[in-house]
Amino acid sequence: MSDTPARLLQLLSLLQAPREWPGHELADRLDVSPRTIRRDIDRLRELGYPVHATQGNTGGYRLTAGTAMPPLLLDDDEAVAIAIGLRTAAAGSVTGIEETSVRALAKLEQVLPSRLRRRVTVLQEAAVAVPQSGPTADAEHLALIAAACVAHEKLRFTYRAGTGAETRRLVEPHQLVAAGRRWYLVAYDTDRADWRTFRLDRLADPFRTGSRVPPRELPGGADAATWVARTLTGTEGHRALLLVHAPAEQVADRVPAGLGIVEPVDDHTCRLLTGADSLEYLAYRIAVLGHDFDVLDPPELATHLRTLGERVLRAAATAEQLGAGE
């Protein structure tokens, strides 16, 4: 490839893949000599791209993080995915990135080719995101904790329990999980020698200690999402056990994995274990399940279901009276 600018762009596109490229493989891909590849790497470095080189039989070139972010090359699908992701983030559950997402989206759409801008516009017109309500996670905390998870680095933070009591924690972070309206951190609590799930909106002053540890596996080989689902329906807030008069497959379609565990009883009924922050919200979630059910536990949930039912009946009666008067 004799066109130097075009060759540099293709070389940059290859280096943006998360892997290490041997010099001879890059030379074969671009149909040039290894010496030309070395010169092109030097040109990219002069332009601000931090290309790291390692020696030896297994060595090669790869892009690393630098002090500034140079321009990126995106293919069509990547550009559309980022644009849609930024639109979603603008109405998401992370505090402080709404305005930043809008600014970044404006910059991206300014340089999108018309064919891609049309794809993004069509998707925007055809689909909308429901604005998130309730507590949100801090964007800086989310980024810091995510980096600690990837690096398997111990983390310190202050945690406020549901009772309001605050404790200082030292944990080995495992993974972040988005469930319903909230973000959760699954981590091994070193002081308690046990696994814990922490709500990010109750977490303050996170600090990376710099101490790295070997990664741990969750008990039973569970993945983090399943672990959080079991936590939310077991010990977090309030929980309810229902006998639902519908096949397990139908109920599972209406209950996200992070909000309940469905177990079949027979071909026509199943048990549902679900949880929520309050009995009031739990009663609402159960009421809109779309199937008949019996409450097996807790008995006090009946009061909240009755209150909700009476409120709905009053609203229905009012609507009927208004309809009769027309």
PDB file of C-alpha atoms in Angstrom, residues 18 25 58 103 107 133 153 226 237 293 301 320:
ATOM      1  CA  PRO A  18      -7.611  -5.289  21.908  1.00  0.00           C
ATOM      2  CA  GLU A  25       1.675  -9.780  10.677  1.00  0.00           C
ATOM      3  CA  THR A  58       5.892 -13.158  21.290  1.00  0.00           C
ATOM      4  CA  ARG A 103     -22.278  16.983  24.405  1.00  0.00           C
ATOM      5  CA  LYS A 107     -19.867  15.935  18.523  1.00  0.00           C
ATOM      6  CA  SER A 133     -36.487   7.106  38.882  1.00  0.00           C
ATOM      7  CA  GLU A 153      -7.605  -4.380  43.433  1.00  0.00           C
ATOM      8  CA  THR A 226     -27.643 -14.405  39.460  1.00  0.00           C
ATOM      9  CA  GLY A 237     -35.416  -5.086  51.741  1.00  0.00           C
ATOM     10  CA  PHE A 293     -51.745 -15.640  42.836  1.00  0.00           C
ATOM     11  CA  LEU A 301     -48.351  -7.993  52.640  1.00  0.00           C
ATOM     12  CA  GLU A 320     -67.423   4.702  35.405  1.00  0.00           C
TER      13      GLU A 320
END
